Coordinates of C-alpha atoms in Angstrom, one line a residue:
M4 CA -5.7 9.8 -0.8
Q5 CA -2.8 12.3 -1.1
L6 CA -1.1 10.7 1.9
R7 CA -1.6 7.2 0.5
V8 CA -0.1 8.2 -2.8
V9 CA 2.9 9.9 -1.2
L10 CA 3.6 6.9 1.1
S11 CA 3.3 4.4 -1.7
T12 CA 5.6 6.5 -3.9
L13 CA 8.1 6.6 -1.1
A14 CA 7.9 2.9 -0.5
M15 CA 8.5 2.1 -4.1
S16 CA 11.2 4.7 -4.4
I17 CA 13.0 3.3 -1.4
V18 CA 13.1 -0.1 -3.0
V19 CA 14.3 1.3 -6.3
V20 CA 17.0 3.5 -4.7
A21 CA 18.2 0.6 -2.5
V22 CA 18.5 -1.8 -5.5
L23 CA 20.2 0.9 -7.6
G24 CA 22.6 1.8 -4.8
L25 CA 23.6 -1.8 -4.3
V26 CA 24.2 -2.2 -8.1
L27 CA 26.2 1.0 -8.2
Q28 CA 28.2 0.1 -5.2
T29 CA 29.0 -3.4 -6.6
Q30 CA 30.0 -2.0 -9.9
I31 CA 32.3 0.7 -8.4
A32 CA 33.9 -1.9 -6.1
D33 CA 34.5 -4.3 -9.0
R34 CA 36.0 -1.5 -11.1
L35 CA 38.3 -0.4 -8.2
V36 CA 39.5 -4.0 -7.6
Q37 CA 40.0 -4.6 -11.3
G38 CA 42.0 -1.4 -11.7
K39 CA 44.1 -2.2 -8.7
E40 CA 44.8 -5.7 -9.9
Q41 CA 45.8 -4.6 -13.4
A42 CA 48.1 -1.9 -12.0
A43 CA 49.5 -4.5 -9.5
L44 CA 50.3 -7.0 -12.3
I45 CA 52.1 -4.3 -14.3
Q46 CA 54.1 -3.2 -11.2
A47 CA 54.9 -6.8 -10.4
D48 CA 56.2 -7.4 -13.9
I49 CA 58.4 -4.2 -13.8
S50 CA 59.7 -5.3 -10.3
R51 CA 60.5 -8.7 -11.6
Q52 CA 62.5 -7.3 -14.5
A53 CA 64.4 -5.0 -12.2
L54 CA 65.3 -7.8 -9.8
E55 CA 66.4 -10.1 -12.6
R56 CA 68.8 -7.4 -13.8
D57 CA 70.2 -6.8 -10.3
L58 CA 70.4 -10.5 -9.5
A59 CA 71.7 -11.7 -12.9
R60 CA 75.1 -12.5 -11.4
I61 CA 74.0 -13.4 -7.9
D62 CA 73.8 -17.0 -6.7
P63 CA 71.4 -17.3 -3.8
D64 CA 73.3 -20.4 -2.4
R65 CA 76.6 -18.4 -2.1
D66 CA 77.8 -17.0 1.1
G67 CA 76.7 -13.4 1.6
A68 CA 73.7 -13.7 -0.7
Q69 CA 71.4 -12.7 2.2
A70 CA 72.9 -9.2 2.4
V71 CA 72.6 -8.7 -1.3
L72 CA 69.0 -9.9 -1.3
D73 CA 68.1 -7.5 1.6
D74 CA 69.7 -4.6 -0.2
V75 CA 67.9 -5.3 -3.5
L76 CA 64.6 -5.8 -1.7
D77 CA 65.0 -2.7 0.4
R78 CA 65.5 -0.6 -2.8
L79 CA 62.4 -2.2 -4.4
S80 CA 60.3 -1.6 -1.3
T81 CA 61.5 2.0 -1.0
S82 CA 60.6 2.7 -4.6
G83 CA 57.1 1.1 -3.9
R84 CA 56.5 3.4 -1.0
D85 CA 57.7 6.4 -2.9
A86 CA 55.3 5.5 -5.8
G87 CA 52.4 5.3 -3.4
S88 CA 53.1 8.7 -1.7
N89 CA 53.7 10.6 -5.0
G90 CA 50.2 12.0 -5.7
V91 CA 51.3 14.2 -8.6
T92 CA 52.5 11.5 -10.9
R93 CA 49.8 9.1 -9.9
G94 CA 47.7 8.3 -12.9
S95 CA 50.2 9.6 -15.4
D96 CA 52.3 6.4 -15.1
P97 CA 50.4 3.1 -15.2
T98 CA 52.7 1.7 -12.5
S99 CA 51.8 4.5 -10.1
D100 CA 48.2 3.4 -10.1
A101 CA 49.3 0.3 -8.1
G102 CA 50.2 2.5 -5.1
A103 CA 52.4 1.6 -2.2
F104 CA 53.5 -2.0 -1.7
D105 CA 55.8 -4.2 0.3
A106 CA 58.1 -6.8 -1.2
V107 CA 59.0 -10.3 0.0
L108 CA 61.8 -12.3 -1.6
I109 CA 62.1 -16.0 -0.7
A110 CA 64.6 -18.6 -1.8
G111 CA 63.7 -22.2 -1.0
S112 CA 60.5 -24.1 -0.3
D113 CA 59.7 -22.8 3.2
T114 CA 59.5 -19.4 4.9
L115 CA 62.3 -19.0 7.4
G116 CA 61.7 -15.6 8.9
S117 CA 59.6 -12.4 8.9
V118 CA 62.5 -10.0 8.7
P119 CA 66.0 -10.1 7.1
G120 CA 68.2 -12.3 9.2
A121 CA 71.2 -14.5 9.2
L122 CA 71.5 -17.4 7.0
P123 CA 70.8 -20.6 8.7
T124 CA 73.4 -23.3 8.1
V125 CA 72.9 -26.9 7.6
P126 CA 75.3 -29.9 7.9
G127 CA 77.9 -30.0 5.1
G128 CA 78.2 -26.3 4.9
S129 CA 75.5 -25.9 2.2
T130 CA 73.2 -22.9 2.2
G131 CA 69.6 -23.4 3.4
E132 CA 66.5 -21.4 2.5
I133 CA 66.7 -17.6 2.8
S134 CA 64.1 -14.8 2.7
A135 CA 63.8 -11.1 2.9
G136 CA 60.7 -9.1 3.9
P137 CA 57.5 -10.1 5.9
A138 CA 57.5 -13.6 4.5
Q139 CA 55.2 -14.9 7.3
V140 CA 52.1 -13.4 5.6
I141 CA 52.6 -15.5 2.5
P142 CA 50.2 -18.5 2.7
P143 CA 51.3 -21.9 1.3
Q144 CA 48.4 -21.9 -1.1
L145 CA 50.0 -19.0 -2.9
R146 CA 53.6 -20.3 -2.7
A147 CA 52.8 -23.6 -4.4
P148 CA 52.0 -22.2 -7.9
V149 CA 54.9 -19.8 -7.7
L150 CA 57.3 -22.6 -6.9
Q151 CA 56.0 -24.3 -10.0
G152 CA 56.9 -21.2 -12.1
F153 CA 53.5 -19.6 -12.4
L154 CA 52.2 -16.1 -11.7
A155 CA 49.6 -16.1 -8.9
T156 CA 47.5 -13.6 -7.0
K157 CA 45.5 -13.7 -3.8
Y158 CA 43.5 -11.4 -1.6
L159 CA 44.5 -11.5 2.1
T160 CA 43.7 -9.6 5.3
V161 CA 47.1 -8.5 6.7
A162 CA 47.5 -7.0 10.2
S163 CA 49.7 -3.8 10.0
A164 CA 51.7 -2.3 12.8
G165 CA 50.5 1.2 12.0
Q166 CA 46.8 0.4 11.8
A167 CA 44.4 -0.9 14.5
A168 CA 42.4 -3.1 12.1
P169 CA 43.6 -5.6 9.5
V170 CA 43.8 -4.2 6.0
P171 CA 42.7 -6.1 2.9
T172 CA 45.7 -6.7 0.7
L173 CA 46.4 -8.0 -2.8
V174 CA 49.4 -10.3 -3.0
V175 CA 51.0 -11.0 -6.4
G176 CA 53.7 -13.7 -6.5
Q177 CA 56.0 -14.8 -9.4
P178 CA 59.3 -16.5 -9.9
V179 CA 62.6 -14.4 -10.4
R180 CA 65.5 -15.9 -12.3
T181 CA 69.0 -15.5 -10.9
A182 CA 72.5 -16.9 -11.6
G183 CA 71.6 -19.9 -9.5
R184 CA 68.1 -21.2 -8.7
N185 CA 64.9 -19.2 -9.1
L186 CA 63.6 -16.9 -6.3
Q187 CA 60.0 -16.2 -5.2
L188 CA 59.0 -12.5 -5.4
Y189 CA 55.8 -11.4 -3.6
L190 CA 54.4 -7.9 -3.8
L191 CA 51.8 -6.9 -1.2
F192 CA 49.5 -4.1 -2.3
P193 CA 47.3 -2.7 0.6
L194 CA 43.7 -1.9 -0.5
S195 CA 43.2 0.8 2.2
A196 CA 42.9 3.6 -0.4
E197 CA 40.3 1.6 -2.3
Q198 CA 38.5 0.9 1.0
R199 CA 38.4 4.6 1.8
T200 CA 37.2 5.3 -1.7
L201 CA 34.4 2.7 -1.4
A202 CA 33.4 4.2 2.0
L203 CA 33.2 7.6 0.4
V204 CA 31.1 6.2 -2.4
Q205 CA 28.7 4.5 0.1
S206 CA 28.3 7.7 2.1
T207 CA 27.7 9.7 -1.1
L208 CA 25.2 7.2 -2.3
A209 CA 23.4 7.3 1.0
L210 CA 23.2 11.1 1.1
A211 CA 22.1 11.2 -2.5
A212 CA 19.4 8.6 -1.8
G213 CA 18.1 10.6 1.2
V214 CA 18.0 13.8 -0.8
L215 CA 16.3 12.0 -3.7
L216 CA 13.7 10.5 -1.5
V217 CA 12.9 13.9 0.0
L218 CA 12.6 15.4 -3.5
L219 CA 10.4 12.5 -4.6
A220 CA 8.1 12.9 -1.6
G221 CA 7.8 16.6 -2.4
I222 CA 7.2 16.1 -6.1
S223 CA 4.6 13.3 -5.5
S224 CA 2.9 15.5 -2.9
V225 CA 2.7 18.5 -5.4
V226 CA 1.6 16.3 -8.3
T227 CA -1.0 14.5 -6.1
R228 CA -2.3 17.7 -4.8
Q229 CA -3.0 18.9 -8.3
V230 CA -5.2 15.9 -8.8
V231 CA -6.7 15.7 -5.3
R232 CA -7.7 19.3 -4.9
P233 CA -10.3 19.2 -7.7
V234 CA -11.6 16.0 -6.3
R235 CA -12.0 17.6 -2.9
Q236 CA -13.7 20.6 -4.4
A237 CA -16.0 18.3 -6.2
A238 CA -16.8 16.5 -3.0
D239 CA -17.5 19.7 -1.1
V240 CA -19.7 21.0 -3.9
A241 CA -21.6 17.7 -4.0
E242 CA -22.1 17.8 -0.2
R243 CA -23.5 21.3 -0.3
F244 CA -25.6 20.3 -3.3
A245 CA -27.0 17.4 -1.3
D246 CA -27.7 19.7 1.6
G247 CA -30.1 21.6 -0.6
H248 CA -27.9 24.3 -2.1
L249 CA -29.0 23.6 -5.6
D250 CA -27.1 26.5 -7.1
E251 CA -23.7 25.1 -6.2
R252 CA -21.4 24.4 -9.2
M253 CA -17.8 23.3 -9.7
P254 CA -15.4 25.9 -11.2
V255 CA -14.1 25.1 -14.6
H256 CA -10.5 25.9 -15.5
G257 CA -8.8 24.8 -18.8
D258 CA -9.9 22.0 -21.0
D259 CA -8.2 18.9 -19.3
E260 CA -9.9 15.9 -17.8
V261 CA -10.7 17.7 -14.6
A262 CA -12.4 20.5 -16.5
R263 CA -14.5 18.0 -18.4
L264 CA -15.5 16.4 -15.1
A265 CA -16.5 19.8 -13.8
E266 CA -18.5 20.5 -16.9
S267 CA -20.3 17.1 -16.7
Y268 CA -21.0 17.6 -13.1
N269 CA -22.4 21.1 -13.6
E270 CA -24.6 19.8 -16.4
M271 CA -25.9 17.0 -14.2
A272 CA -26.5 19.4 -11.3
A273 CA -28.4 21.8 -13.5
S274 CA -30.5 18.9 -14.8
I275 CA -31.2 17.7 -11.3
Q276 CA -32.0 21.2 -10.1
S277 CA -34.5 21.7 -12.9
Q278 CA -36.2 18.4 -12.2
I279 CA -36.3 19.1 -8.5
R280 CA -37.9 22.5 -9.1
Q281 CA -40.4 20.9 -11.4
L282 CA -41.3 18.3 -8.8
E283 CA -41.6 21.0 -6.1
E284 CA -43.8 23.1 -8.3
F285 CA -45.9 20.0 -9.2
G286 CA -46.1 19.0 -5.6
A287 CA -47.1 22.5 -4.5
L288 CA -49.8 22.5 -7.3
Q289 CA -51.0 19.1 -6.2
R290 CA -51.2 20.1 -2.5
R291 CA -53.0 23.3 -3.4
F292 CA -55.3 21.5 -5.7
T293 CA -56.1 18.9 -3.0
S294 CA -56.7 21.7 -0.4
D295 CA -58.8 23.8 -2.8
V296 CA -60.9 20.8 -3.8
S297 CA -61.4 19.8 -0.2
H298 CA -62.5 23.3 0.7
E299 CA -64.7 23.6 -2.3
L300 CA -66.4 20.2 -1.6
R301 CA -67.3 21.1 2.0
T302 CA -70.2 23.4 0.9
P303 CA -72.0 20.9 -1.4
L304 CA -71.2 18.1 1.1
T305 CA -73.0 20.0 3.8
T306 CA -75.9 20.6 1.5
V307 CA -76.1 16.9 0.5
R308 CA -75.7 15.8 4.2
M309 CA -78.7 18.0 5.2
A310 CA -80.8 16.6 2.3
A311 CA -79.7 13.0 3.2
E312 CA -80.7 13.5 6.9
V313 CA -84.1 14.9 5.8
L314 CA -84.6 11.9 3.6
H315 CA -83.4 9.5 6.2
A316 CA -85.8 11.0 8.8
Q317 CA -88.8 10.8 6.4
V318 CA -88.3 7.2 5.2
D319 CA -90.9 4.8 6.4
P320 CA -89.1 1.9 8.3
S321 CA -91.4 -0.5 6.7
E322 CA -89.9 0.3 3.3
V323 CA -86.8 -1.8 3.7
T324 CA -85.2 -0.8 0.4
A325 CA -85.7 2.9 0.9
A326 CA -84.5 2.8 4.5
R327 CA -81.4 0.8 3.6
S328 CA -80.6 3.2 0.8
A329 CA -81.0 6.2 3.1
Q330 CA -78.8 4.6 5.7
L331 CA -76.0 3.8 3.2
L332 CA -76.2 7.4 1.9
V333 CA -75.7 8.8 5.4
D334 CA -72.8 6.3 6.2
E335 CA -71.0 7.1 2.9
L336 CA -71.4 10.9 3.5
D337 CA -69.8 10.4 7.0
R338 CA -66.9 8.5 5.3
F339 CA -66.7 11.2 2.6
E340 CA -66.5 13.9 5.3
T341 CA -63.8 12.0 7.1
L342 CA -61.8 11.7 3.9
L343 CA -62.0 15.4 3.3
S344 CA -60.8 16.1 6.8
D345 CA -57.9 13.7 6.3
L346 CA -57.0 15.3 3.0
L347 CA -57.0 18.8 4.5
E348 CA -54.8 17.5 7.3
I349 CA -52.4 15.9 4.9
S350 CA -52.3 19.1 2.8
R351 CA -51.4 21.1 5.9
L352 CA -48.7 18.6 6.9
D353 CA -47.2 18.5 3.4
A354 CA -47.1 22.3 3.3
G355 CA -45.4 22.5 6.7
M356 CA -48.3 24.5 8.1
A357 CA -49.2 22.1 10.9
E358 CA -48.7 23.5 14.5
L359 CA -48.6 21.8 17.8
G360 CA -50.9 22.8 20.6
L361 CA -48.6 21.7 23.5
E362 CA -50.1 21.0 26.9
L363 CA -48.8 19.2 30.0
V364 CA -51.3 16.3 30.2
D365 CA -51.6 12.9 31.7
V366 CA -51.1 10.5 28.8
A367 CA -53.1 7.8 30.5
S368 CA -56.3 9.9 30.2
V369 CA -55.5 10.5 26.5
V370 CA -55.2 6.8 25.9
R371 CA -58.6 6.2 27.7
R372 CA -60.3 8.9 25.6
A373 CA -58.9 7.3 22.4
A374 CA -60.3 3.9 23.6
E375 CA -63.7 5.4 24.2
T376 CA -63.8 6.8 20.6
V377 CA -63.6 3.2 19.2
R378 CA -65.9 1.7 21.7
H379 CA -68.6 1.2 19.1
L380 CA -66.1 -0.8 17.0
V381 CA -65.2 -2.9 20.1
D382 CA -68.8 -3.6 20.7
D383 CA -69.6 -4.4 17.1
T384 CA -66.7 -6.8 16.7
A385 CA -66.9 -8.2 20.3
T386 CA -63.2 -7.5 20.7
P387 CA -61.6 -7.5 24.2
L388 CA -59.5 -4.3 24.6
L389 CA -57.1 -4.5 27.6
L390 CA -55.5 -1.3 28.9
D391 CA -52.4 -1.5 31.0
L392 CA -51.7 2.1 31.9
G393 CA -49.5 1.7 34.9
D394 CA -50.0 3.0 38.5
A395 CA -52.8 5.6 38.8
D396 CA -50.9 7.3 41.7
E397 CA -47.9 7.9 39.3
P398 CA -49.3 9.6 36.2
V399 CA -47.3 9.9 33.1
L400 CA -47.1 13.6 32.4
A401 CA -45.8 14.8 29.1
E402 CA -45.7 18.0 27.0
V403 CA -47.7 17.0 23.9
D404 CA -50.6 18.0 21.7
P405 CA -53.4 15.9 23.2
R406 CA -55.6 16.2 20.1
R407 CA -52.9 14.8 17.8
V408 CA -51.8 12.1 20.3
E409 CA -55.4 11.0 20.7
R410 CA -55.8 10.8 16.9
I411 CA -52.7 8.7 16.6
L412 CA -54.0 6.2 19.2
R413 CA -57.4 6.2 17.7
N414 CA -56.0 5.3 14.3
L415 CA -53.8 2.5 15.9
L416 CA -56.8 1.1 17.8
A417 CA -59.1 1.2 14.8
N418 CA -56.5 -0.5 12.7
A419 CA -55.9 -3.2 15.3
I420 CA -59.7 -3.8 15.5
D421 CA -59.9 -4.1 11.7
H422 CA -57.2 -6.7 11.6
G423 CA -57.5 -8.3 15.0
E424 CA -60.1 -11.0 14.1
S425 CA -62.0 -10.2 17.4
R426 CA -59.0 -11.5 19.4
P427 CA -57.8 -9.5 22.5
I428 CA -56.0 -6.2 21.8
E429 CA -53.5 -5.1 24.4
V430 CA -52.5 -1.5 25.0
R431 CA -49.6 -0.7 27.4
L432 CA -48.2 2.7 28.6
A433 CA -44.8 3.1 30.1
A434 CA -42.3 5.9 30.7
D435 CA -38.7 6.4 31.7
E436 CA -36.7 9.5 32.5
G437 CA -37.0 11.1 29.1
A438 CA -39.6 9.4 27.0
L439 CA -43.0 7.6 27.0
A440 CA -44.2 4.8 24.9
V441 CA -47.6 3.3 24.0
V442 CA -47.7 -0.1 22.5
V443 CA -50.8 -1.5 20.7
R444 CA -50.7 -5.2 20.2
D445 CA -53.2 -7.3 18.3
H446 CA -53.3 -11.0 17.6
G447 CA -54.9 -10.9 14.1
I448 CA -53.7 -11.7 10.6
G449 CA -50.4 -9.9 11.1
L450 CA -48.0 -8.6 8.4
K451 CA -46.1 -10.4 5.7
P452 CA -42.3 -9.9 5.5
G453 CA -41.5 -6.4 4.3
E454 CA -45.0 -5.0 4.9
A455 CA -44.1 -3.4 8.2
G456 CA -42.3 -0.8 6.2
L457 CA -45.4 -0.1 4.0
V458 CA -48.1 0.3 6.6
F459 CA -47.5 4.0 6.9
N460 CA -47.8 4.7 3.1
R461 CA -50.8 6.6 2.0
F462 CA -53.8 4.5 0.8
W463 CA -51.8 1.3 1.2
R464 CA -53.7 -1.8 2.2
A465 CA -52.2 -5.2 3.0
D466 CA -55.4 -6.9 1.6
P467 CA -57.4 -4.6 -0.7
S468 CA -60.3 -7.1 -0.7
R469 CA -60.6 -7.0 3.1
Q470 CA -63.6 -5.0 4.5
R471 CA -62.9 -2.1 6.7
R472 CA -65.1 -2.1 9.8
S473 CA -63.9 1.4 10.9
G474 CA -64.6 2.9 7.5
G475 CA -61.1 4.2 7.3
T476 CA -59.8 6.3 4.4
G477 CA -56.3 4.8 4.1
L478 CA -54.6 8.0 5.4
G479 CA -54.9 7.4 9.1
L480 CA -51.5 5.7 9.7
A481 CA -49.8 8.2 7.3
I482 CA -51.2 11.1 9.3
S483 CA -50.3 9.3 12.6
L484 CA -46.7 9.0 11.4
E485 CA -46.5 12.7 10.6
D486 CA -48.1 13.6 14.0
A487 CA -45.4 11.5 15.7
R488 CA -42.7 13.3 13.8
L489 CA -44.1 16.7 14.7
H490 CA -43.6 15.7 18.3
G491 CA -40.1 14.6 17.6
G492 CA -41.2 11.0 18.3
W493 CA -41.2 7.6 16.6
L494 CA -44.0 5.4 15.3
Q495 CA -42.8 1.9 14.5
A496 CA -44.4 -1.4 13.4
W497 CA -43.7 -5.1 13.7
G498 CA -45.7 -8.0 12.5
E499 CA -45.8 -11.7 11.5
V500 CA -48.3 -13.7 9.6
D501 CA -50.9 -15.2 12.0
R502 CA -49.1 -13.8 15.0
G503 CA -50.6 -10.3 14.9
A504 CA -48.9 -6.9 14.8
V505 CA -47.4 -4.4 17.2
F506 CA -47.4 -0.6 16.8
R507 CA -45.2 1.4 19.2
L508 CA -45.5 5.2 19.7
T509 CA -42.6 6.8 21.4
L510 CA -42.6 10.5 22.4
P511 CA -40.3 12.7 24.5
L512 CA -41.7 13.8 27.8
R513 CA -40.5 17.3 27.1
H514 CA -40.9 18.8 23.7
G515 CA -37.6 19.4 21.8
E516 CA -35.6 16.6 23.5
R517 CA -33.9 14.1 21.3
L518 CA -35.0 10.4 21.6
R519 CA -32.4 7.7 21.9
T520 CA -34.3 4.7 23.3
S521 CA -37.9 3.7 24.0
P522 CA -39.2 2.6 27.4
L523 CA -40.9 -0.4 25.8
P524 CA -39.5 -3.0 23.4
L525 CA -41.1 -3.4 19.9
L526 CA -40.9 -7.1 19.7
P527 CA -43.5 -9.1 21.8
V528 CA -42.7 -12.3 23.6
A529 CA -43.9 -15.6 22.2
A530 CA -47.2 -16.2 24.0
S531 CA -50.9 -16.5 23.3
P532 CA -53.2 -13.6 24.0
A533 CA -54.6 -13.0 27.4
A534 CA -58.1 -14.3 28.0
A535 CA -60.7 -11.5 28.4
D536 CA -64.4 -10.7 27.8
P537 CA -65.4 -8.4 25.0
G538 CA -65.2 -4.7 25.8
I539 CA -62.8 -2.3 27.3
H540 CA -61.1 -3.4 30.5
D541 CA -58.2 -2.5 32.7
A542 CA -55.6 -5.2 32.3
A543 CA -53.9 -6.8 35.2
P544 CA -50.1 -6.2 35.4
T545 CA -48.6 -8.0 32.4
T546 CA -46.9 -11.3 33.3
G547 CA -45.5 -12.4 30.0
T548 CA -48.6 -12.9 27.8
A549 CA -48.3 -10.8 24.6
L550 CA -46.6 -7.8 26.1
P551 CA -43.2 -8.3 27.8
P552 CA -42.7 -7.1 31.4
M553 CA -41.0 -3.8 32.1
D554 CA -37.6 -5.5 32.9
A555 CA -37.7 -7.8 29.9
D556 CA -34.7 -7.8 27.6
D557 CA -36.5 -9.7 24.8
G558 CA -36.7 -7.5 21.7
G559 CA -35.0 -4.5 23.3
D560 CA -33.7 -1.8 21.0
D561 CA -31.6 0.5 23.2
D562 CA -29.1 1.0 20.4
L563 CA -31.0 2.5 17.4
D564 CA -29.6 3.9 14.2
L565 CA -31.0 7.4 13.9
D566 CA -31.1 9.5 10.8
D567 CA -30.2 13.2 10.6
D568 CA -33.6 14.2 11.9
G569 CA -33.4 12.0 15.0
F570 CA -35.8 9.3 13.7
P571 CA -34.9 5.6 13.6
E572 CA -33.6 4.3 10.3
P573 CA -35.5 1.4 8.8
F574 CA -34.0 -1.9 9.9
P575 CA -35.0 -5.5 10.1
Q576 CA -35.9 -6.5 13.7
P577 CA -34.8 -9.9 14.9
S578 CA -37.7 -12.2 15.7
P579 CA -38.2 -14.0 19.0
P580 CA -36.2 -17.3 19.1
S581 CA -39.3 -19.4 19.1
D582 CA -40.7 -18.2 15.8
P583 CA -38.6 -16.3 13.3
G584 CA -40.2 -13.4 11.5
T585 CA -39.6 -10.0 9.9
S586 CA -40.2 -6.5 11.1
V587 CA -39.2 -3.0 9.9
A588 CA -39.1 0.2 11.9
R589 CA -40.1 3.4 10.3

């Protein structure tokens, strides 16, 4: 911001200085020309009076008049050169301001020569036109009004023998009375002195403009710095505050607007810090309460389970109502025990107490064990479960916690069975140089737009009225997401209504490495589910049914936006071209 302010100030200053310089230069040039013209007119009038006195008894048409005119004109020109070279008296006498000048005296209607010369003769012995001085520089446009008896002035560019370039010259012409006919007197005032003065003014203005621009740049930089520095300090303090340093505050100096901003910021920071600490205390109390309640409930739950099993074992099968009640009691106790286990796990994850038991394992065997744990659900719902785990001769070895990975896959498979409508569920395992991915694809009810970002929320259900076949607690996907994050991996979802859903687990092969891409795309290709019998089967190599082939580019996401922790930012996935939809990665 400081650079922008300085540059904008300089740009506007350059425009202002340029306009001001042009105005000053124009005004000075006009004043110089006006002063020169006024002095020249005064000098011309004085010269005219002097010539009229000297030529009062001279007839220009008489023989020998040329010599007299040359002598008079020579004295006039000599006085003009002496006036221009006398620097002491210049300015004290108004006539001296006109400076040096040359004089031209012409008798007749045409110019006859550039220097004094002999009088030309015409038939009959009468005298022709005569002139004295450089008469060739006088243009006809200036001679015409002088011949008519008027005073006339004109600016010319006259080439001088002593100078390489032509010199601007002010020419003043007027008639002079003699004993005979009137003569034409022209005084030539060179403007070389004014030209030098104007050049000096221009150089002075340019130097002053440069110095002024440098000063303006320095002043604007200093002034801007006084404003920018508190803003930078506020930004630094805000960044440190956002990083978790809640004790950061802005220094307050004086009572100006910046000080008021600092005070307001400090009050806001203090309020936020107080609220965050209250929330942290409340969260800690909540987690501790959940953990304590879960632990405390285990003892009575164990007692109730033992009593329920005794009652269930002693119930007569012929008593349908009693047998059904005992079975419901045992099932709900199992679900209650699972809920307590999930609550304890969530408490450990929230408290940051969860630890990984890392082992180098074959992930394909972990996937198979997870599939076996949901076999009863597969059998109850008559759901085909197809496993595509790659080549058995090339196992996918990864450094993971097998218990947590198996729990993630078990939750994903149970969720797919719950919402798969007994349609085939496809599981695929693939790996590249640095990561492995497991994709679970179902063809059930799918997800509505925006729901892919909610499936990992605790106790969230897309359809609360829908019956859970797996007896889930609503915490499975939330725990799975935290388990994936513990491994430094990703757990993402995609879904469309009546097209099913896809869950993709991506983990690094070596713990601690940062993920950038996933070996499998998240978006499926547009195709119907593969035909299969109910039960768990090894799928044939995928050829474009619901899961894309390994070299497919459809739905790829090699360029993911990652947050500061290395996890993909939520983003809307583009749907396959055949059927637009919505997906969100978490």
